[in-house]
PDB file of C-alpha atoms in Angstrom:
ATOM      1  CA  UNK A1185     113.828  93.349 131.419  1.00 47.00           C
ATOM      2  CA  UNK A1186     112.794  91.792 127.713  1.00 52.00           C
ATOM      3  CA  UNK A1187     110.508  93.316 125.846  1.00 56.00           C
ATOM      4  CA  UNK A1188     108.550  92.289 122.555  1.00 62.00           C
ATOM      5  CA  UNK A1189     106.535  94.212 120.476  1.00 64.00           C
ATOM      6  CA  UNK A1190     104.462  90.828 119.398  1.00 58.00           C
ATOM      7  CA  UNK A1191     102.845  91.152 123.004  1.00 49.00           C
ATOM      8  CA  UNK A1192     102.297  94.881 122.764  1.00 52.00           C
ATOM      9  CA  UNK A1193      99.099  95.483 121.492  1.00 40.00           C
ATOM     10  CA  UNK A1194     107.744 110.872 137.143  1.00 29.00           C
ATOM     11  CA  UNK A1195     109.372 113.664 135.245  1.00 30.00           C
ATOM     12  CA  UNK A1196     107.097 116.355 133.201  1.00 31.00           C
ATOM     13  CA  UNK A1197     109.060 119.117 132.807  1.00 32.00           C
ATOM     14  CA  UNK A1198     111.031 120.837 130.150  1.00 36.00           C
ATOM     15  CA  UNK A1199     110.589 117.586 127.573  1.00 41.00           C
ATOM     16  CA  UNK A1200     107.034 117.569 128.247  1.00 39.00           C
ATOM     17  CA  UNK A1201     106.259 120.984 127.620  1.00 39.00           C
ATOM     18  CA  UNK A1202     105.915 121.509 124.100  1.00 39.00           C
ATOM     19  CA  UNK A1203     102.244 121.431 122.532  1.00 39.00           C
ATOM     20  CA  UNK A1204     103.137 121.717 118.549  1.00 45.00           C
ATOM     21  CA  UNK A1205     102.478 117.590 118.145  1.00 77.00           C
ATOM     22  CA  UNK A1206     106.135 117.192 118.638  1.00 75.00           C
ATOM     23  CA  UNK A1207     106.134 115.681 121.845  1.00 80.00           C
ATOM     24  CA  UNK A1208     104.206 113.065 119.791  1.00 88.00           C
ATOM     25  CA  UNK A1209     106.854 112.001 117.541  1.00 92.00           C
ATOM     26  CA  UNK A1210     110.076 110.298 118.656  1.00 93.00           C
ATOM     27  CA  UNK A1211     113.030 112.267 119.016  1.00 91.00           C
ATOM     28  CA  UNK A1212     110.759 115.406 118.977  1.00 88.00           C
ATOM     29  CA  UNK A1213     110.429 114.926 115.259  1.00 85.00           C
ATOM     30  CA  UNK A1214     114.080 115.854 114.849  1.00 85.00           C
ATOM     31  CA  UNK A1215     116.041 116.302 112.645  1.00 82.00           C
ATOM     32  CA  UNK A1216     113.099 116.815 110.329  1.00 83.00           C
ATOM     33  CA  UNK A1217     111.047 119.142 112.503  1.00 85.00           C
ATOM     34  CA  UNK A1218     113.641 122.152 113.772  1.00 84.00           C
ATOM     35  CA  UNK A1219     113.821 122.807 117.672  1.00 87.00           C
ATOM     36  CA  UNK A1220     112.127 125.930 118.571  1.00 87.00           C
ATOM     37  CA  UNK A1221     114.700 127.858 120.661  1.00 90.00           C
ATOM     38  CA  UNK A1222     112.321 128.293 124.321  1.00 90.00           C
ATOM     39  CA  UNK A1223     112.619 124.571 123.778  1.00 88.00           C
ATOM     40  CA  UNK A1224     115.628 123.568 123.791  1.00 87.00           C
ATOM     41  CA  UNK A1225     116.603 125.817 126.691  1.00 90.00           C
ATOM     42  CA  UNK A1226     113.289 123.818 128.369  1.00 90.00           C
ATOM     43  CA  UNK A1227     115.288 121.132 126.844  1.00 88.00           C
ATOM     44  CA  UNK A1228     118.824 121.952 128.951  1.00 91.00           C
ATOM     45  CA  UNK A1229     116.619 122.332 132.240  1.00 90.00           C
ATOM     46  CA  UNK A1230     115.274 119.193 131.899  1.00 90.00           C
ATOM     47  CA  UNK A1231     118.960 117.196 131.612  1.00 93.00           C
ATOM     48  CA  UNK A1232     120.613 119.089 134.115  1.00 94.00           C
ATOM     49  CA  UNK A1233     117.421 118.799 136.664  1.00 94.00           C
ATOM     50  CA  UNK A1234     117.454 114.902 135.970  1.00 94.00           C
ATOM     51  CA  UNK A1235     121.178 114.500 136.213  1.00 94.00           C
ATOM     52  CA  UNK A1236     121.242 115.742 139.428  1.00 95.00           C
ATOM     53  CA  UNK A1237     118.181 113.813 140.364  1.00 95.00           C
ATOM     54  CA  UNK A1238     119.065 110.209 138.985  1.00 95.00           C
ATOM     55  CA  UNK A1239     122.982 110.796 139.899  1.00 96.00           C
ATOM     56  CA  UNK A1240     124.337 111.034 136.041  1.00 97.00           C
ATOM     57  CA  UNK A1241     122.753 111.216 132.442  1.00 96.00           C
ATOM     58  CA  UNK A1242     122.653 107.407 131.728  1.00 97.00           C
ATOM     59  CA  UNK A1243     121.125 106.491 134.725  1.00 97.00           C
ATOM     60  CA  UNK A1244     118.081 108.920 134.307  1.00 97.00           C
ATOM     61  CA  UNK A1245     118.078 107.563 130.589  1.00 97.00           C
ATOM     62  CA  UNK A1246     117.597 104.437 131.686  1.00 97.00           C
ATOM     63  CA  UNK A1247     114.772 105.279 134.503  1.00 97.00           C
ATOM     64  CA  UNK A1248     113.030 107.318 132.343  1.00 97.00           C
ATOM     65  CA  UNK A1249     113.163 104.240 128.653  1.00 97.00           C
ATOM     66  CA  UNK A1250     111.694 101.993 131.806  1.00 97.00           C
ATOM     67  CA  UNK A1251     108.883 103.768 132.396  1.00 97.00           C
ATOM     68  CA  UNK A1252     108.343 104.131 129.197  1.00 96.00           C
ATOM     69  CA  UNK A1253     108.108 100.367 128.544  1.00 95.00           C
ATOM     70  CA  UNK A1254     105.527 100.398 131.789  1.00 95.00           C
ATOM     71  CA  UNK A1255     103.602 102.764 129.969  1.00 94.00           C
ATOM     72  CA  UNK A1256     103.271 101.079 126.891  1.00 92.00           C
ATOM     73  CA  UNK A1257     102.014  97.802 128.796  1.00 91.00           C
ATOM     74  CA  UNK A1258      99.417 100.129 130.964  1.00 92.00           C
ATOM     75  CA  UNK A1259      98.438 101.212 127.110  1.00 91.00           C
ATOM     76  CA  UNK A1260      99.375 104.671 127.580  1.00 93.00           C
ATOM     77  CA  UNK A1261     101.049 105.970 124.405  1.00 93.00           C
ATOM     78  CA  UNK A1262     101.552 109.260 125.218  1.00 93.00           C
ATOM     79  CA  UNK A1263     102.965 108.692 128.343  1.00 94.00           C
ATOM     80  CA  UNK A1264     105.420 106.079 126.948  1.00 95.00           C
ATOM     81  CA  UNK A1265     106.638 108.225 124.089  1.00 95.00           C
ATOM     82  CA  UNK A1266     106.982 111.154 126.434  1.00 94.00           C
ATOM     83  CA  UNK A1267     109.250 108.743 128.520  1.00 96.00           C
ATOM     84  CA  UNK A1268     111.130 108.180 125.506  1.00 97.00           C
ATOM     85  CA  UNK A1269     112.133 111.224 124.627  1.00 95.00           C
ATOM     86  CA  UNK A1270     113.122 112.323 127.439  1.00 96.00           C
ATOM     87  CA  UNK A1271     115.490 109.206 127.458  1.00 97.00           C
ATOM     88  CA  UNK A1272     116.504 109.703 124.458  1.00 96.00           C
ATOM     89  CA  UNK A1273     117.524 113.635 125.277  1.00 96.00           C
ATOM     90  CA  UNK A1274     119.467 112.656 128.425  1.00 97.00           C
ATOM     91  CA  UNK A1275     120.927 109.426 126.100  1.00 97.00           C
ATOM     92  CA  UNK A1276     120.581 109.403 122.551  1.00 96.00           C
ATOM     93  CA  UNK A1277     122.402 105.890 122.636  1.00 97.00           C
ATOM     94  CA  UNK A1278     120.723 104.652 124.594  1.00 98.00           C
ATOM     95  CA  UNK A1279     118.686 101.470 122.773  1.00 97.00           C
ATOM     96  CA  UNK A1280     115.838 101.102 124.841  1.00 97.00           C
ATOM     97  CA  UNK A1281     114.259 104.195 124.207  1.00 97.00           C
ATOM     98  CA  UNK A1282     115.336 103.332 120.527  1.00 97.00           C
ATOM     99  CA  UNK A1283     113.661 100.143 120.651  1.00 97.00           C
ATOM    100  CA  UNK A1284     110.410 102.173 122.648  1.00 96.00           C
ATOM    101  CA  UNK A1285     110.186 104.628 119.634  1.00 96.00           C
ATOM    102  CA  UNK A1286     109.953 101.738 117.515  1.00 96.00           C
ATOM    103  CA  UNK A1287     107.651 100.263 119.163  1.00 95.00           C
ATOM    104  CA  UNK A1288     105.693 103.160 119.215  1.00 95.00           C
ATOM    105  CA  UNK A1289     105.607 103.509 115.097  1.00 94.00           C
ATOM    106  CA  UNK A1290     104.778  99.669 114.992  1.00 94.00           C
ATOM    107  CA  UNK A1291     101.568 100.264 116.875  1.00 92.00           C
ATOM    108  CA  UNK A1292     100.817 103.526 114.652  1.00 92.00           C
ATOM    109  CA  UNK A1293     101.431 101.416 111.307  1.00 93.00           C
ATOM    110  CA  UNK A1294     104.307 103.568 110.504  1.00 94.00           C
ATOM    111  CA  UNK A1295     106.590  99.990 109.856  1.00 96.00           C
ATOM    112  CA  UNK A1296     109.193 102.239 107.892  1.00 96.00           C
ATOM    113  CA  UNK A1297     109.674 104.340 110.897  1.00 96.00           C
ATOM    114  CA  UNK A1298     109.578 101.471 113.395  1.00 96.00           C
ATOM    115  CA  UNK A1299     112.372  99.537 111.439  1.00 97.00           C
ATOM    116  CA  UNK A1300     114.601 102.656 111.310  1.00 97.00           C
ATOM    117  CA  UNK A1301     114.505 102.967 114.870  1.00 97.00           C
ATOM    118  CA  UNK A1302     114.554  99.171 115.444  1.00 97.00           C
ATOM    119  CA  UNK A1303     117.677  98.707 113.916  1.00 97.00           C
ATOM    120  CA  UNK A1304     119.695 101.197 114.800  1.00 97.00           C
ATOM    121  CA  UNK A1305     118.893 100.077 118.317  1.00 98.00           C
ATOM    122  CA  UNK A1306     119.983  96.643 117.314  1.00 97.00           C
ATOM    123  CA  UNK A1307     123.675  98.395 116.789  1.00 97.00           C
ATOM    124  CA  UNK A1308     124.058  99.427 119.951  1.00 98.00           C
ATOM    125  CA  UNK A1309     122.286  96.863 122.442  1.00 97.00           C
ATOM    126  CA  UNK A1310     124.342  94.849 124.548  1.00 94.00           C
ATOM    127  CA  UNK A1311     122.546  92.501 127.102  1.00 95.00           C
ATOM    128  CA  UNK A1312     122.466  89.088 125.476  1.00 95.00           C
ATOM    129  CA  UNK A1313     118.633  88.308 126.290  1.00 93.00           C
ATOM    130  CA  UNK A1314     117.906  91.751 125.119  1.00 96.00           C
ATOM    131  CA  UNK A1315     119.238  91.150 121.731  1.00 97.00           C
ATOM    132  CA  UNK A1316     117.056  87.884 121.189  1.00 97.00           C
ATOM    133  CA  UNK A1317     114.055  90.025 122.273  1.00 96.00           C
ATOM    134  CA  UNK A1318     114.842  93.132 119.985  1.00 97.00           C
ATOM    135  CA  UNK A1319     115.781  90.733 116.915  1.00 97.00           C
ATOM    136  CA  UNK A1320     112.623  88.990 117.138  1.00 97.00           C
ATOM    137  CA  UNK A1321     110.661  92.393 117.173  1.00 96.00           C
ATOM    138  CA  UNK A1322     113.105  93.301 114.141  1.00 97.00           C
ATOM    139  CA  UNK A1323     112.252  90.145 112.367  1.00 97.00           C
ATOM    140  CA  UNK A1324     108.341  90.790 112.820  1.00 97.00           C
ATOM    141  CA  UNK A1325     108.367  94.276 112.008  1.00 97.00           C
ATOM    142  CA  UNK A1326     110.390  93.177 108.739  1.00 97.00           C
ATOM    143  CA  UNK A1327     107.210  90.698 108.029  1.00 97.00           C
ATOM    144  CA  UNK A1328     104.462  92.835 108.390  1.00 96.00           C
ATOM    145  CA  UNK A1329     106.091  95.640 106.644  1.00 97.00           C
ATOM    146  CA  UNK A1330     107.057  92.970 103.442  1.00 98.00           C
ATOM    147  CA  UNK A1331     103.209  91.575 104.106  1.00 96.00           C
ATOM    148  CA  UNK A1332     101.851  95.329 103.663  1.00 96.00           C
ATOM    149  CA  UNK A1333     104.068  95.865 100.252  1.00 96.00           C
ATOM    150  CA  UNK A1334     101.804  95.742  97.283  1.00 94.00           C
ATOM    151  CA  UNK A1335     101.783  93.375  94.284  1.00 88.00           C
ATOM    152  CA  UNK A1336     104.105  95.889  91.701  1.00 95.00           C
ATOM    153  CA  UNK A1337     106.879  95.961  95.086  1.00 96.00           C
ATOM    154  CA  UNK A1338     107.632  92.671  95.185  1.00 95.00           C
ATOM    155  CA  UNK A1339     111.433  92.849  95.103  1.00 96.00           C
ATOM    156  CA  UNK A1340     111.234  95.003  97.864  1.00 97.00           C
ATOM    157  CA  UNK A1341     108.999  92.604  99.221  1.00 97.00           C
ATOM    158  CA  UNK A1342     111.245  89.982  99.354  1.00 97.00           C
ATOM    159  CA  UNK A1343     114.399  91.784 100.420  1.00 98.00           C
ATOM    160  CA  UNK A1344     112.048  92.517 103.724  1.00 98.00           C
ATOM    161  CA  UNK A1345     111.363  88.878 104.256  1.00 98.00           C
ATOM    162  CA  UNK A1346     115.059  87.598 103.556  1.00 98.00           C
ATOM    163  CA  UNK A1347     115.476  90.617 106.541  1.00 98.00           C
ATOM    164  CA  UNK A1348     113.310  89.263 108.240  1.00 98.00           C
ATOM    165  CA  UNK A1349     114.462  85.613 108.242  1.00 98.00           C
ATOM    166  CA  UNK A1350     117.747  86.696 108.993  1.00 98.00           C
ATOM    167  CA  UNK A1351     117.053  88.601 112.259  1.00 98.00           C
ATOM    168  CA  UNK A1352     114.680  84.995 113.354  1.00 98.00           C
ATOM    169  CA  UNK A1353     117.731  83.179 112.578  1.00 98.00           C
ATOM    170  CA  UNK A1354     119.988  85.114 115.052  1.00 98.00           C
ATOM    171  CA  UNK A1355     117.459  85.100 117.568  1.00 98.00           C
ATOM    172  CA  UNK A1356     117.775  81.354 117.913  1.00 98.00           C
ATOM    173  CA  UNK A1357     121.161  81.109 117.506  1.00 98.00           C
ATOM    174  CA  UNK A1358     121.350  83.347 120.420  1.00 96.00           C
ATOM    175  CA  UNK A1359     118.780  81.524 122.405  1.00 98.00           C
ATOM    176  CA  UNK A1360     117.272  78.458 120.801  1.00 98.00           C
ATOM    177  CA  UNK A1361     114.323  78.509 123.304  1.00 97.00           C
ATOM    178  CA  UNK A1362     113.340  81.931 122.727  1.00 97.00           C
ATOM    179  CA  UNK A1363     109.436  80.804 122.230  1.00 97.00           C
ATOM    180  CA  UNK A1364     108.272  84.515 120.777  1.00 96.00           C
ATOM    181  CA  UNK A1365     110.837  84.098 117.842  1.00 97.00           C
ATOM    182  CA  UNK A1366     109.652  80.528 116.850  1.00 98.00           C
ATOM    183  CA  UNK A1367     106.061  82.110 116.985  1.00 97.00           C
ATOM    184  CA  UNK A1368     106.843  85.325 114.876  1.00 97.00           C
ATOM    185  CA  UNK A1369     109.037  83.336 112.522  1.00 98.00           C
ATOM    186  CA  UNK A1370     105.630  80.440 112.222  1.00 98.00           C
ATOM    187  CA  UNK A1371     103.500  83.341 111.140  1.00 97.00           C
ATOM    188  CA  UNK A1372     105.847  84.956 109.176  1.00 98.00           C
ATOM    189  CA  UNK A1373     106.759  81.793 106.868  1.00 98.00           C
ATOM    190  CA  UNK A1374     103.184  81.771 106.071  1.00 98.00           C
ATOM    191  CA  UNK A1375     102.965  85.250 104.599  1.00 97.00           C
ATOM    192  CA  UNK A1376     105.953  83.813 102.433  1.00 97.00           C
ATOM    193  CA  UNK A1377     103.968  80.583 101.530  1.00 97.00           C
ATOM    194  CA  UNK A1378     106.734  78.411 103.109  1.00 98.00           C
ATOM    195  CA  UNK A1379     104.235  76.414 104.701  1.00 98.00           C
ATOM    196  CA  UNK A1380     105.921  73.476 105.282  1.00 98.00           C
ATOM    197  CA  UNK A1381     108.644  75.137 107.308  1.00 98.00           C
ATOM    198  CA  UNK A1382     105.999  77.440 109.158  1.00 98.00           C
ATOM    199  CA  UNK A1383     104.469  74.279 110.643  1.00 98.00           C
ATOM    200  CA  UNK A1384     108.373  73.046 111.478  1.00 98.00           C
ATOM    201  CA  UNK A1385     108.378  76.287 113.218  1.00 98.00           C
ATOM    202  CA  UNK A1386     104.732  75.971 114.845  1.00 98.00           C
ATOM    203  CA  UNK A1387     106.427  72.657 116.560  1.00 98.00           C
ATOM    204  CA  UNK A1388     109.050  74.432 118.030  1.00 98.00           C
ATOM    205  CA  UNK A1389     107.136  76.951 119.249  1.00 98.00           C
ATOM    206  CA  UNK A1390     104.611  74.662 120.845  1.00 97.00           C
ATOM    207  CA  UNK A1391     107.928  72.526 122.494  1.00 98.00           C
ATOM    208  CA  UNK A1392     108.751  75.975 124.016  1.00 98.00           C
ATOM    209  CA  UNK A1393     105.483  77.020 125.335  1.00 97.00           C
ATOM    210  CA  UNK A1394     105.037  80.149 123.226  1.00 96.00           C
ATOM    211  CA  UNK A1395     101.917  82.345 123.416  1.00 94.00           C
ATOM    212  CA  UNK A1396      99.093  81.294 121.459  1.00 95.00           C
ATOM    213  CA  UNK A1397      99.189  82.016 117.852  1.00 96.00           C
ATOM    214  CA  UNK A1398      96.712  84.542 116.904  1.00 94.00           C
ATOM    215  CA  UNK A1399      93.049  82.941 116.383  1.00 95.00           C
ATOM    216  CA  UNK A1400      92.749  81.325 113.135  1.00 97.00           C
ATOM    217  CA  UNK A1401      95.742  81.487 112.292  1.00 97.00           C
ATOM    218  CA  UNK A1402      96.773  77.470 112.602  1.00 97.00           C
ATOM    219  CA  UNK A1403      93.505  76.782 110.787  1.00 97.00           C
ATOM    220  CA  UNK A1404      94.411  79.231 107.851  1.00 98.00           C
ATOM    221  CA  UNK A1405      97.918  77.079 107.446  1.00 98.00           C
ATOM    222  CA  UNK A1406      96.486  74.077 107.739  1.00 98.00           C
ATOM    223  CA  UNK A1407      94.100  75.339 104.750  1.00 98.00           C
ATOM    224  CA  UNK A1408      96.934  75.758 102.778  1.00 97.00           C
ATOM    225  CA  UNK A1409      99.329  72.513 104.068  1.00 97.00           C
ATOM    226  CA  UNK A1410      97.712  70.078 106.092  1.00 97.00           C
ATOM    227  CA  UNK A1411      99.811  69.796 109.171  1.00 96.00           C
ATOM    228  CA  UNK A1412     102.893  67.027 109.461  1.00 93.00           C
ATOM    229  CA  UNK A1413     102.424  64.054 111.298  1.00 85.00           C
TER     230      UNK A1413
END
């Protein structure tokens, strides 16, 4: 399964328990927020109940990040991050409850956060059509974070957008009719007033049969550039 954060707008015990906000926060809120010690024994019940219900730890990792991902498309944040952790605690490699937590932060506003998790799953995934997916997320969550920067950041500003190019770039090169990437990468060479090479990407993504771009946003480029004929 592919996900994409651009289209983003079972087990309940031991991981689910806690009420201190924690079980809000990926990873529990660790290593920041220290593990209370009723916890992490409700913590060891919980992986050895779903080991010996999903047949090993990576398999119930993996059940547990894709319900996750259902959750976050039936908008149901709690649920999803809930999911998450619990995949994370049976898997902590595991990169789709990496790329879920990130995910997660995107939707808060909490872009820092998002890219953290973003890219450290982005070291360890390893299905090829995943990767496209997750670089285009990293690429857009790169964007908006550089769009957000104000005026006296502007180095940091840029280093975000040359990020963000970057991860675009790979994308294609992975899969040159990944349609999400040449949409993300359109909207993204506007915030960096490359117009003419948003609308080169606008073509491409129209050839592919992207989504549609977000209203108003072709007539704000064409304010700016005119498009190509």
């Amino acid at each position: 399964m592919v996900y994409a954060i651009a289209l983003l707008v079972a087990l309940a015990t031991g991981a689910g328990a806690q009420s201190d906000g924690a079980d809000k926060l990926p990873m529990f809120g660790q290593p920041k927020i220290a593990r209370p010690e009723k916890l992490k024994k409700a913590d060891e019940d919980f992986i050895r109940d779903a080991t010996l219900r999903y047949g090993n730890r990576v398999a119930g990792s993996n059940a547990l990040a894709a319900q996750g991902w259902t959750a976050i498309r039936a908008k149901q944040p709690d649920v999803a991050m809930q999911r998450f952790n619990e995949a994370w605690l049976l898997n902590p490699k595991n990169y789709r409850a990496l790329w879920g937590f990130g995910a997660l932060m995107s939707a808060r506003g909490k872009l820092a956060e998002a890219l953290e998790h973003l890219e450290s799953a982005r070291q360890l995934v390893d299905d090829p059509a995943e990767r496209v997916a997750l670089l285009c997320d990293l690429g857009t969550v790169h964007s908006e974070y550089a769009a957000r920067l104000p005026a006296d950041r502007q180095l940091e500003r840029a280093q975000h957008f040359v990020l963000a190019n970057s991860r675009f770039t790979e994308s294609l090169e992975n899969d040159p009719k990944y349609a999400m990437s040449w949409r993300e990468w359109a909207i993204s060479l506007y915030e960096q007033e490359r117009y003419s090479e948003a609308w080169v990407k606008v073509k491409q993504a129209r050839e592919n049969r992207a989504e549609p771009f977000p209203p108003g946003f072709l007539e704000k480029l064409s304010a700016k550039m005119p498009e190509p004929k």
